[in-house]
PDB file of N, CA and C in Angstrom:
ATOM      1  N   UNK A 665     -37.361  39.307  26.230  1.00  0.00           N
ATOM      2  CA  UNK A 665     -38.319  38.322  25.784  1.00  0.00           C
ATOM      3  C   UNK A 665     -37.666  37.342  24.791  1.00  0.00           C
ATOM      4  N   UNK A 666     -36.855  37.884  23.873  1.00  0.00           N
ATOM      5  CA  UNK A 666     -36.159  37.024  22.914  1.00  0.00           C
ATOM      6  C   UNK A 666     -35.179  36.088  23.612  1.00  0.00           C
ATOM      7  N   UNK A 667     -34.538  36.588  24.662  1.00  0.00           N
ATOM      8  CA  UNK A 667     -33.591  35.759  25.401  1.00  0.00           C
ATOM      9  C   UNK A 667     -34.305  34.588  26.072  1.00  0.00           C
ATOM     10  N   UNK A 668     -35.480  34.843  26.650  1.00  0.00           N
ATOM     11  CA  UNK A 668     -36.254  33.768  27.288  1.00  0.00           C
ATOM     12  C   UNK A 668     -36.727  32.746  26.250  1.00  0.00           C
ATOM     13  N   UNK A 669     -37.159  33.264  25.108  1.00  0.00           N
ATOM     14  CA  UNK A 669     -37.621  32.373  24.045  1.00  0.00           C
ATOM     15  C   UNK A 669     -36.474  31.493  23.543  1.00  0.00           C
ATOM     16  N   UNK A 670     -35.313  32.094  23.377  1.00  0.00           N
ATOM     17  CA  UNK A 670     -34.120  31.350  22.930  1.00  0.00           C
ATOM     18  C   UNK A 670     -33.736  30.298  23.963  1.00  0.00           C
ATOM     19  N   UNK A 671     -33.809  30.640  25.238  1.00  0.00           N
ATOM     20  CA  UNK A 671     -33.478  29.710  26.309  1.00  0.00           C
ATOM     21  C   UNK A 671     -34.441  28.522  26.309  1.00  0.00           C
ATOM     22  N   UNK A 672     -35.719  28.787  26.100  1.00  0.00           N
ATOM     23  CA  UNK A 672     -36.711  27.714  26.039  1.00  0.00           C
ATOM     24  C   UNK A 672     -36.450  26.789  24.850  1.00  0.00           C
ATOM     25  N   UNK A 673     -36.082  27.371  23.701  1.00  0.00           N
ATOM     26  CA  UNK A 673     -35.777  26.563  22.522  1.00  0.00           C
ATOM     27  C   UNK A 673     -34.558  25.682  22.771  1.00  0.00           C
ATOM     28  N   UNK A 674     -33.537  26.249  23.405  1.00  0.00           N
ATOM     29  CA  UNK A 674     -32.337  25.483  23.715  1.00  0.00           C
ATOM     30  C   UNK A 674     -32.653  24.321  24.653  1.00  0.00           C
ATOM     31  N   UNK A 675     -33.505  24.557  25.645  1.00  0.00           N
ATOM     32  CA  UNK A 675     -33.877  23.505  26.581  1.00  0.00           C
ATOM     33  C   UNK A 675     -34.668  22.408  25.879  1.00  0.00           C
ATOM     34  N   UNK A 676     -35.538  22.786  24.952  1.00  0.00           N
ATOM     35  CA  UNK A 676     -36.308  21.796  24.194  1.00  0.00           C
ATOM     36  C   UNK A 676     -35.390  20.942  23.330  1.00  0.00           C
ATOM     37  N   UNK A 677     -34.414  21.571  22.665  1.00  0.00           N
ATOM     38  CA  UNK A 677     -33.461  20.823  21.847  1.00  0.00           C
ATOM     39  C   UNK A 677     -32.644  19.874  22.715  1.00  0.00           C
ATOM     40  N   UNK A 678     -32.234  20.333  23.878  1.00  0.00           N
ATOM     41  CA  UNK A 678     -31.451  19.511  24.795  1.00  0.00           C
ATOM     42  C   UNK A 678     -32.259  18.302  25.242  1.00  0.00           C
ATOM     43  N   UNK A 679     -33.551  18.514  25.510  1.00  0.00           N
ATOM     44  CA  UNK A 679     -34.406  17.405  25.917  1.00  0.00           C
ATOM     45  C   UNK A 679     -34.556  16.392  24.786  1.00  0.00           C
ATOM     46  N   UNK A 680     -34.611  16.864  23.537  1.00  0.00           N
ATOM     47  CA  UNK A 680     -34.699  15.945  22.404  1.00  0.00           C
ATOM     48  C   UNK A 680     -33.463  15.066  22.328  1.00  0.00           C
ATOM     49  N   UNK A 681     -32.298  15.652  22.522  1.00  0.00           N
ATOM     50  CA  UNK A 681     -31.059  14.886  22.473  1.00  0.00           C
ATOM     51  C   UNK A 681     -30.942  13.952  23.668  1.00  0.00           C
ATOM     52  N   UNK A 682     -31.443  14.363  24.819  1.00  0.00           N
ATOM     53  CA  UNK A 682     -31.451  13.480  25.985  1.00  0.00           C
ATOM     54  C   UNK A 682     -32.275  12.239  25.693  1.00  0.00           C
ATOM     55  N   UNK A 683     -33.374  12.407  24.994  1.00  0.00           N
ATOM     56  CA  UNK A 683     -34.220  11.272  24.659  1.00  0.00           C
ATOM     57  C   UNK A 683     -33.471  10.285  23.766  1.00  0.00           C
ATOM     58  N   UNK A 684     -32.660  10.801  22.852  1.00  0.00           N
ATOM     59  CA  UNK A 684     -31.889   9.920  21.982  1.00  0.00           C
ATOM     60  C   UNK A 684     -30.851   9.130  22.771  1.00  0.00           C
ATOM     61  N   UNK A 685     -30.253   9.759  23.764  1.00  0.00           N
ATOM     62  CA  UNK A 685     -29.242   9.075  24.572  1.00  0.00           C
ATOM     63  C   UNK A 685     -29.871   8.037  25.491  1.00  0.00           C
ATOM     64  N   UNK A 686     -30.991   8.358  26.102  1.00  0.00           N
ATOM     65  CA  UNK A 686     -31.682   7.434  27.007  1.00  0.00           C
ATOM     66  C   UNK A 686     -33.162   7.445  26.653  1.00  0.00           C
ATOM     67  N   UNK A 687     -33.571   6.619  25.691  1.00  0.00           N
ATOM     68  CA  UNK A 687     -34.952   6.683  25.202  1.00  0.00           C
ATOM     69  C   UNK A 687     -35.996   6.265  26.229  1.00  0.00           C
ATOM     70  N   UNK A 688     -35.607   5.530  27.275  1.00  0.00           N
ATOM     71  CA  UNK A 688     -36.569   5.061  28.261  1.00  0.00           C
ATOM     72  C   UNK A 688     -36.517   5.863  29.552  1.00  0.00           C
ATOM     73  N   UNK A 689     -35.927   7.043  29.514  1.00  0.00           N
ATOM     74  CA  UNK A 689     -35.753   7.835  30.739  1.00  0.00           C
ATOM     75  C   UNK A 689     -37.092   8.241  31.354  1.00  0.00           C
ATOM     76  N   UNK A 690     -38.125   8.378  30.554  1.00  0.00           N
ATOM     77  CA  UNK A 690     -39.415   8.810  31.094  1.00  0.00           C
ATOM     78  C   UNK A 690     -40.191   7.646  31.720  1.00  0.00           C
ATOM     79  N   UNK A 691     -39.698   6.426  31.541  1.00  0.00           N
ATOM     80  CA  UNK A 691     -40.357   5.254  32.119  1.00  0.00           C
ATOM     81  C   UNK A 691     -39.888   5.010  33.545  1.00  0.00           C
ATOM     82  N   UNK A 692     -40.683   4.346  34.348  1.00  0.00           N
ATOM     83  CA  UNK A 692     -40.245   4.003  35.705  1.00  0.00           C
ATOM     84  C   UNK A 692     -39.032   3.074  35.652  1.00  0.00           C
ATOM     85  N   UNK A 693     -38.132   3.164  36.630  1.00  0.00           N
ATOM     86  CA  UNK A 693     -36.906   2.356  36.617  1.00  0.00           C
ATOM     87  C   UNK A 693     -37.160   0.847  36.528  1.00  0.00           C
ATOM     88  N   UNK A 694     -38.218   0.349  37.163  1.00  0.00           N
ATOM     89  CA  UNK A 694     -38.476  -1.097  37.093  1.00  0.00           C
ATOM     90  C   UNK A 694     -38.829  -1.520  35.674  1.00  0.00           C
ATOM     91  N   UNK A 695     -39.592  -0.699  34.979  1.00  0.00           N
ATOM     92  CA  UNK A 695     -39.942  -0.999  33.595  1.00  0.00           C
ATOM     93  C   UNK A 695     -38.716  -0.888  32.688  1.00  0.00           C
ATOM     94  N   UNK A 696     -37.875   0.084  32.958  1.00  0.00           N
ATOM     95  CA  UNK A 696     -36.623   0.220  32.202  1.00  0.00           C
ATOM     96  C   UNK A 696     -35.790  -1.042  32.340  1.00  0.00           C
ATOM     97  N   UNK A 697     -35.660  -1.546  33.567  1.00  0.00           N
ATOM     98  CA  UNK A 697     -34.868  -2.756  33.804  1.00  0.00           C
ATOM     99  C   UNK A 697     -35.459  -3.952  33.068  1.00  0.00           C
ATOM    100  N   UNK A 698     -36.761  -4.065  33.042  1.00  0.00           N
ATOM    101  CA  UNK A 698     -37.416  -5.168  32.338  1.00  0.00           C
ATOM    102  C   UNK A 698     -37.143  -5.091  30.840  1.00  0.00           C
ATOM    103  N   UNK A 699     -37.199  -3.891  30.294  1.00  0.00           N
ATOM    104  CA  UNK A 699     -36.948  -3.712  28.857  1.00  0.00           C
ATOM    105  C   UNK A 699     -35.505  -4.077  28.529  1.00  0.00           C
ATOM    106  N   UNK A 700     -34.549  -3.567  29.314  1.00  0.00           N
ATOM    107  CA  UNK A 700     -33.145  -3.868  29.059  1.00  0.00           C
ATOM    108  C   UNK A 700     -32.853  -5.356  29.235  1.00  0.00           C
ATOM    109  N   UNK A 701     -33.465  -5.988  30.214  1.00  0.00           N
ATOM    110  CA  UNK A 701     -33.278  -7.421  30.431  1.00  0.00           C
ATOM    111  C   UNK A 701     -33.837  -8.218  29.259  1.00  0.00           C
ATOM    112  N   UNK A 702     -35.026  -7.872  28.804  1.00  0.00           N
ATOM    113  CA  UNK A 702     -35.630  -8.574  27.671  1.00  0.00           C
ATOM    114  C   UNK A 702     -34.789  -8.389  26.408  1.00  0.00           C
ATOM    115  N   UNK A 703     -34.299  -7.185  26.181  1.00  0.00           N
ATOM    116  CA  UNK A 703     -33.493  -6.928  24.995  1.00  0.00           C
ATOM    117  C   UNK A 703     -32.177  -7.693  25.060  1.00  0.00           C
ATOM    118  N   UNK A 704     -31.596  -7.807  26.227  1.00  0.00           N
ATOM    119  CA  UNK A 704     -30.297  -8.483  26.347  1.00  0.00           C
ATOM    120  C   UNK A 704     -30.399  -9.979  26.088  1.00  0.00           C
ATOM    121  N   UNK A 705     -31.600 -10.518  26.095  1.00  0.00           N
ATOM    122  CA  UNK A 705     -31.770 -11.950  25.867  1.00  0.00           C
ATOM    123  C   UNK A 705     -32.177 -12.280  24.431  1.00  0.00           C
ATOM    124  N   UNK A 706     -32.251 -11.292  23.576  1.00  0.00           N
ATOM    125  CA  UNK A 706     -32.573 -11.555  22.176  1.00  0.00           C
ATOM    126  C   UNK A 706     -31.348 -12.145  21.478  1.00  0.00           C
ATOM    127  N   UNK A 707     -31.544 -12.891  20.386  1.00  0.00           N
ATOM    128  CA  UNK A 707     -30.402 -13.485  19.677  1.00  0.00           C
ATOM    129  C   UNK A 707     -29.389 -12.447  19.185  1.00  0.00           C
ATOM    130  N   UNK A 708     -29.861 -11.311  18.736  1.00  0.00           N
ATOM    131  CA  UNK A 708     -28.911 -10.298  18.240  1.00  0.00           C
ATOM    132  C   UNK A 708     -28.071  -9.716  19.366  1.00  0.00           C
ATOM    133  N   UNK A 709     -28.634  -9.617  20.551  1.00  0.00           N
ATOM    134  CA  UNK A 709     -27.866  -9.082  21.681  1.00  0.00           C
ATOM    135  C   UNK A 709     -26.851 -10.096  22.184  1.00  0.00           C
ATOM    136  N   UNK A 710     -27.128 -11.371  22.030  1.00  0.00           N
ATOM    137  CA  UNK A 710     -26.228 -12.410  22.523  1.00  0.00           C
ATOM    138  C   UNK A 710     -24.873 -12.350  21.817  1.00  0.00           C
ATOM    139  N   UNK A 711     -24.863 -12.033  20.552  1.00  0.00           N
ATOM    140  CA  UNK A 711     -23.619 -12.036  19.771  1.00  0.00           C
ATOM    141  C   UNK A 711     -23.070 -10.638  19.512  1.00  0.00           C
ATOM    142  N   UNK A 712     -23.619  -9.650  20.165  1.00  0.00           N
ATOM    143  CA  UNK A 712     -23.235  -8.262  19.896  1.00  0.00           C
ATOM    144  C   UNK A 712     -21.752  -8.008  20.169  1.00  0.00           C
ATOM    145  N   UNK A 713     -21.246  -8.486  21.293  1.00  0.00           N
ATOM    146  CA  UNK A 713     -19.842  -8.243  21.651  1.00  0.00           C
ATOM    147  C   UNK A 713     -18.907  -8.886  20.631  1.00  0.00           C
ATOM    148  N   UNK A 714     -19.230 -10.086  20.183  1.00  0.00           N
ATOM    149  CA  UNK A 714     -18.378 -10.751  19.191  1.00  0.00           C
ATOM    150  C   UNK A 714     -18.381  -9.985  17.867  1.00  0.00           C
ATOM    151  N   UNK A 715     -19.545  -9.480  17.465  1.00  0.00           N
ATOM    152  CA  UNK A 715     -19.609  -8.690  16.229  1.00  0.00           C
ATOM    153  C   UNK A 715     -18.803  -7.406  16.358  1.00  0.00           C
ATOM    154  N   UNK A 716     -18.920  -6.747  17.492  1.00  0.00           N
ATOM    155  CA  UNK A 716     -18.175  -5.499  17.698  1.00  0.00           C
ATOM    156  C   UNK A 716     -16.683  -5.762  17.653  1.00  0.00           C
ATOM    157  N   UNK A 717     -16.234  -6.826  18.313  1.00  0.00           N
ATOM    158  CA  UNK A 717     -14.805  -7.163  18.303  1.00  0.00           C
ATOM    159  C   UNK A 717     -14.328  -7.508  16.893  1.00  0.00           C
ATOM    160  N   UNK A 718     -15.158  -8.214  16.129  1.00  0.00           N
ATOM    161  CA  UNK A 718     -14.806  -8.529  14.748  1.00  0.00           C
ATOM    162  C   UNK A 718     -14.678  -7.250  13.919  1.00  0.00           C
ATOM    163  N   UNK A 719     -15.625  -6.327  14.068  1.00  0.00           N
ATOM    164  CA  UNK A 719     -15.571  -5.067  13.319  1.00  0.00           C
ATOM    165  C   UNK A 719     -14.343  -4.235  13.698  1.00  0.00           C
ATOM    166  N   UNK A 720     -14.015  -4.221  14.975  1.00  0.00           N
ATOM    167  CA  UNK A 720     -12.833  -3.478  15.418  1.00  0.00           C
ATOM    168  C   UNK A 720     -11.571  -4.118  14.838  1.00  0.00           C
ATOM    169  N   UNK A 721     -11.492  -5.449  14.878  1.00  0.00           N
ATOM    170  CA  UNK A 721     -10.322  -6.141  14.337  1.00  0.00           C
ATOM    171  C   UNK A 721     -10.182  -5.881  12.837  1.00  0.00           C
ATOM    172  N   UNK A 722     -11.293  -5.918  12.104  1.00  0.00           N
ATOM    173  CA  UNK A 722     -11.232  -5.641  10.664  1.00  0.00           C
ATOM    174  C   UNK A 722     -10.822  -4.197  10.380  1.00  0.00           C
ATOM    175  N   UNK A 723     -11.298  -3.278  11.200  1.00  0.00           N
ATOM    176  CA  UNK A 723     -10.922  -1.865  11.018  1.00  0.00           C
ATOM    177  C   UNK A 723      -9.434  -1.660  11.287  1.00  0.00           C
ATOM    178  N   UNK A 724      -8.919  -2.297  12.337  1.00  0.00           N
ATOM    179  CA  UNK A 724      -7.486  -2.181  12.654  1.00  0.00           C
ATOM    180  C   UNK A 724      -6.653  -2.816  11.551  1.00  0.00           C
ATOM    181  N   UNK A 725      -7.084  -3.981  11.060  1.00  0.00           N
ATOM    182  CA  UNK A 725      -6.369  -4.639   9.966  1.00  0.00           C
ATOM    183  C   UNK A 725      -6.365  -3.761   8.718  1.00  0.00           C
ATOM    184  N   UNK A 726      -7.520  -3.201   8.374  1.00  0.00           N
ATOM    185  CA  UNK A 726      -7.602  -2.330   7.202  1.00  0.00           C
ATOM    186  C   UNK A 726      -6.725  -1.092   7.335  1.00  0.00           C
ATOM    187  N   UNK A 727      -6.726  -0.487   8.505  1.00  0.00           N
ATOM    188  CA  UNK A 727      -5.888   0.700   8.727  1.00  0.00           C
ATOM    189  C   UNK A 727      -4.407   0.333   8.662  1.00  0.00           C
ATOM    190  N   UNK A 728      -4.055  -0.826   9.203  1.00  0.00           N
ATOM    191  CA  UNK A 728      -2.658  -1.264   9.156  1.00  0.00           C
ATOM    192  C   UNK A 728      -2.201  -1.491   7.719  1.00  0.00           C
ATOM    193  N   UNK A 729      -3.042  -2.138   6.922  1.00  0.00           N
ATOM    194  CA  UNK A 729      -2.706  -2.364   5.513  1.00  0.00           C
ATOM    195  C   UNK A 729      -2.562  -1.023   4.791  1.00  0.00           C
ATOM    196  N   UNK A 730      -3.439  -0.086   5.070  1.00  0.00           N
ATOM    197  CA  UNK A 730      -3.358   1.228   4.415  1.00  0.00           C
ATOM    198  C   UNK A 730      -2.073   1.966   4.788  1.00  0.00           C
ATOM    199  N   UNK A 731      -1.703   1.924   6.080  1.00  0.00           N
ATOM    200  CA  UNK A 731      -0.466   2.600   6.499  1.00  0.00           C
ATOM    201  C   UNK A 731       0.769   1.922   5.903  1.00  0.00           C
ATOM    202  N   UNK A 732       0.758   0.586   5.858  1.00  0.00           N
ATOM    203  CA  UNK A 732       1.897  -0.118   5.274  1.00  0.00           C
ATOM    204  C   UNK A 732       1.976   0.168   3.780  1.00  0.00           C
ATOM    205  N   UNK A 733       0.835   0.248   3.124  1.00  0.00           N
ATOM    206  CA  UNK A 733       0.781   0.593   1.712  1.00  0.00           C
ATOM    207  C   UNK A 733       1.401   1.975   1.492  1.00  0.00           C
ATOM    208  N   UNK A 734       1.025   2.931   2.322  1.00  0.00           N
ATOM    209  CA  UNK A 734       1.572   4.292   2.209  1.00  0.00           C
ATOM    210  C   UNK A 734       3.075   4.301   2.484  1.00  0.00           C
ATOM    211  N   UNK A 735       3.511   3.503   3.467  1.00  0.00           N
ATOM    212  CA  UNK A 735       4.934   3.410   3.781  1.00  0.00           C
ATOM    213  C   UNK A 735       5.720   2.884   2.581  1.00  0.00           C
ATOM    214  N   UNK A 736       5.233   1.797   1.971  1.00  0.00           N
ATOM    215  CA  UNK A 736       5.928   1.232   0.815  1.00  0.00           C
ATOM    216  C   UNK A 736       5.910   2.187  -0.375  1.00  0.00           C
ATOM    217  N   UNK A 737       4.790   2.874  -0.545  1.00  0.00           N
ATOM    218  CA  UNK A 737       4.695   3.855  -1.636  1.00  0.00           C
ATOM    219  C   UNK A 737       5.743   4.965  -1.453  1.00  0.00           C
ATOM    220  N   UNK A 738       5.878   5.444  -0.241  1.00  0.00           N
ATOM    221  CA  UNK A 738       6.861   6.485   0.049  1.00  0.00           C
ATOM    222  C   UNK A 738       8.282   5.940  -0.091  1.00  0.00           C
ATOM    223  N   UNK A 739       8.478   4.695   0.292  1.00  0.00           N
ATOM    224  CA  UNK A 739       9.789   4.072   0.178  1.00  0.00           C
ATOM    225  C   UNK A 739      10.198   3.939  -1.286  1.00  0.00           C
ATOM    226  N   UNK A 740       9.247   3.583  -2.135  1.00  0.00           N
ATOM    227  CA  UNK A 740       9.545   3.383  -3.555  1.00  0.00           C
ATOM    228  C   UNK A 740       9.684   4.692  -4.321  1.00  0.00           C
ATOM    229  N   UNK A 741       8.749   5.590  -4.098  1.00  0.00           N
ATOM    230  CA  UNK A 741       8.680   6.779  -4.949  1.00  0.00           C
ATOM    231  C   UNK A 741       8.849   8.089  -4.186  1.00  0.00           C
ATOM    232  N   UNK A 742       9.182   8.015  -2.928  1.00  0.00           N
ATOM    233  CA  UNK A 742       9.347   9.231  -2.133  1.00  0.00           C
ATOM    234  C   UNK A 742      10.570  10.018  -2.574  1.00  0.00           C
ATOM    235  N   UNK A 743      10.620  11.220  -2.105  1.00  0.00           N
ATOM    236  CA  UNK A 743      11.726  12.093  -2.453  1.00  0.00           C
ATOM    237  C   UNK A 743      13.039  11.520  -1.916  1.00  0.00           C
ATOM    238  N   UNK A 744      14.033  11.387  -2.777  1.00  0.00           N
ATOM    239  CA  UNK A 744      15.334  10.879  -2.372  1.00  0.00           C
ATOM    240  C   UNK A 744      15.433   9.373  -2.332  1.00  0.00           C
ATOM    241  N   UNK A 745      14.439   8.654  -2.844  1.00  0.00           N
ATOM    242  CA  UNK A 745      14.505   7.187  -2.870  1.00  0.00           C
ATOM    243  C   UNK A 745      15.501   6.754  -3.941  1.00  0.00           C
ATOM    244  N   UNK A 746      16.514   5.972  -3.555  1.00  0.00           N
ATOM    245  CA  UNK A 746      17.514   5.559  -4.542  1.00  0.00           C
ATOM    246  C   UNK A 746      16.999   4.498  -5.518  1.00  0.00           C
ATOM    247  N   UNK A 747      15.950   3.754  -5.127  1.00  0.00           N
ATOM    248  CA  UNK A 747      15.466   2.691  -5.988  1.00  0.00           C
ATOM    249  C   UNK A 747      13.964   2.494  -5.780  1.00  0.00           C
ATOM    250  N   UNK A 748      13.276   2.127  -6.864  1.00  0.00           N
ATOM    251  CA  UNK A 748      11.859   1.810  -6.732  1.00  0.00           C
ATOM    252  C   UNK A 748      11.660   0.303  -6.570  1.00  0.00           C
ATOM    253  N   UNK A 749      12.745  -0.449  -6.549  1.00  0.00           N
ATOM    254  CA  UNK A 749      12.692  -1.895  -6.365  1.00  0.00           C
ATOM    255  C   UNK A 749      12.657  -2.190  -4.861  1.00  0.00           C
ATOM    256  N   UNK A 750      11.595  -2.835  -4.430  1.00  0.00           N
ATOM    257  CA  UNK A 750      11.452  -3.121  -3.003  1.00  0.00           C
ATOM    258  C   UNK A 750      12.453  -4.143  -2.491  1.00  0.00           C
ATOM    259  N   UNK A 751      13.020  -4.953  -3.390  1.00  0.00           N
ATOM    260  CA  UNK A 751      14.030  -5.927  -2.977  1.00  0.00           C
ATOM    261  C   UNK A 751      15.257  -5.231  -2.396  1.00  0.00           C
ATOM    262  N   UNK A 752      15.531  -4.030  -2.867  1.00  0.00           N
ATOM    263  CA  UNK A 752      16.677  -3.276  -2.354  1.00  0.00           C
ATOM    264  C   UNK A 752      16.495  -2.905  -0.882  1.00  0.00           C
ATOM    265  N   UNK A 753      15.250  -2.888  -0.422  1.00  0.00           N
ATOM    266  CA  UNK A 753      14.956  -2.527   0.964  1.00  0.00           C
ATOM    267  C   UNK A 753      14.594  -3.737   1.826  1.00  0.00           C
ATOM    268  N   UNK A 754      14.605  -4.937   1.239  1.00  0.00           N
ATOM    269  CA  UNK A 754      14.271  -6.133   1.986  1.00  0.00           C
ATOM    270  C   UNK A 754      12.798  -6.494   1.938  1.00  0.00           C
ATOM    271  N   UNK A 755      12.053  -5.907   1.039  1.00  0.00           N
ATOM    272  CA  UNK A 755      10.619  -6.184   0.912  1.00  0.00           C
ATOM    273  C   UNK A 755      10.302  -6.918  -0.391  1.00  0.00           C
ATOM    274  N   UNK A 756      11.196  -7.803  -0.826  1.00  0.00           N
ATOM    275  CA  UNK A 756      10.951  -8.536  -2.066  1.00  0.00           C
ATOM    276  C   UNK A 756       9.741  -9.465  -1.960  1.00  0.00           C
ATOM    277  N   UNK A 757       9.391  -9.857  -0.745  1.00  0.00           N
ATOM    278  CA  UNK A 757       8.239 -10.743  -0.529  1.00  0.00           C
ATOM    279  C   UNK A 757       6.924 -10.073  -0.918  1.00  0.00           C
ATOM    280  N   UNK A 758       6.909  -8.758  -0.932  1.00  0.00           N
ATOM    281  CA  UNK A 758       5.674  -8.056  -1.287  1.00  0.00           C
ATOM    282  C   UNK A 758       5.382  -8.210  -2.768  1.00  0.00           C
ATOM    283  N   UNK A 759       6.393  -8.069  -3.597  1.00  0.00           N
ATOM    284  CA  UNK A 759       6.199  -8.149  -5.040  1.00  0.00           C
ATOM    285  C   UNK A 759       6.135  -9.589  -5.540  1.00  0.00           C
ATOM    286  N   UNK A 760       6.629 -10.524  -4.768  1.00  0.00           N
ATOM    287  CA  UNK A 760       6.686 -11.907  -5.211  1.00  0.00           C
ATOM    288  C   UNK A 760       5.397 -12.673  -5.015  1.00  0.00           C
ATOM    289  N   UNK A 761       4.412 -12.093  -4.398  1.00  0.00           N
ATOM    290  CA  UNK A 761       3.161 -12.783  -4.101  1.00  0.00           C
ATOM    291  C   UNK A 761       2.009 -11.921  -4.617  1.00  0.00           C
ATOM    292  N   UNK A 762       1.084 -12.534  -5.342  1.00  0.00           N
ATOM    293  CA  UNK A 762      -0.025 -11.776  -5.930  1.00  0.00           C
ATOM    294  C   UNK A 762      -0.922 -11.121  -4.897  1.00  0.00           C
ATOM    295  N   UNK A 763      -1.166 -11.805  -3.787  1.00  0.00           N
ATOM    296  CA  UNK A 763      -2.047 -11.254  -2.748  1.00  0.00           C
ATOM    297  C   UNK A 763      -1.388 -10.078  -2.046  1.00  0.00           C
ATOM    298  N   UNK A 764      -0.125 -10.261  -1.628  1.00  0.00           N
ATOM    299  CA  UNK A 764       0.555  -9.148  -0.941  1.00  0.00           C
ATOM    300  C   UNK A 764       0.802  -7.993  -1.906  1.00  0.00           C
ATOM    301  N   UNK A 765       1.048  -8.319  -3.179  1.00  0.00           N
ATOM    302  CA  UNK A 765       1.216  -7.268  -4.179  1.00  0.00           C
ATOM    303  C   UNK A 765      -0.066  -6.431  -4.291  1.00  0.00           C
ATOM    304  N   UNK A 766      -1.209  -7.116  -4.324  1.00  0.00           N
ATOM    305  CA  UNK A 766      -2.486  -6.416  -4.397  1.00  0.00           C
ATOM    306  C   UNK A 766      -2.750  -5.589  -3.133  1.00  0.00           C
ATOM    307  N   UNK A 767      -2.535  -6.190  -1.956  1.00  0.00           N
ATOM    308  CA  UNK A 767      -2.853  -5.500  -0.706  1.00  0.00           C
ATOM    309  C   UNK A 767      -1.944  -4.314  -0.420  1.00  0.00           C
ATOM    310  N   UNK A 768      -0.666  -4.467  -0.740  1.00  0.00           N
ATOM    311  CA  UNK A 768       0.298  -3.454  -0.292  1.00  0.00           C
ATOM    312  C   UNK A 768       0.800  -2.518  -1.385  1.00  0.00           C
ATOM    313  N   UNK A 769       0.494  -2.818  -2.635  1.00  0.00           N
ATOM    314  CA  UNK A 769       1.032  -1.969  -3.707  1.00  0.00           C
ATOM    315  C   UNK A 769      -0.033  -1.309  -4.561  1.00  0.00           C
ATOM    316  N   UNK A 770      -1.305  -1.548  -4.281  1.00  0.00           N
ATOM    317  CA  UNK A 770      -2.345  -0.887  -5.059  1.00  0.00           C
ATOM    318  C   UNK A 770      -2.804   0.364  -4.329  1.00  0.00           C
ATOM    319  N   UNK A 771      -3.129   1.354  -5.099  1.00  0.00           N
ATOM    320  CA  UNK A 771      -3.593   2.607  -4.509  1.00  0.00           C
ATOM    321  C   UNK A 771      -5.071   2.556  -4.333  1.00  0.00           C
TER     322      UNK A 771
END
């Protein structure tokens, strides 16, 4: 009896999650198509792809800056580093500019 009850609970939870994935699944397909078509013509839907691409580009840029920051930090202060001066490694441009200094040398 407990096994059947547990199985029913699991099925109910699964149905709840299915609803989150496809909220209009209980509607007839023609009505679903009308809803999706109407939503795709709203102003927010028109620019959705551009916003997503912008967010992805900003995330990649931020991750790249973080990795380069970590690389320079390890280069300057890592174990066995002969010098903490970035000019010795060819990265004098990082310290010579306030913006690059902020982006690449701040923790």
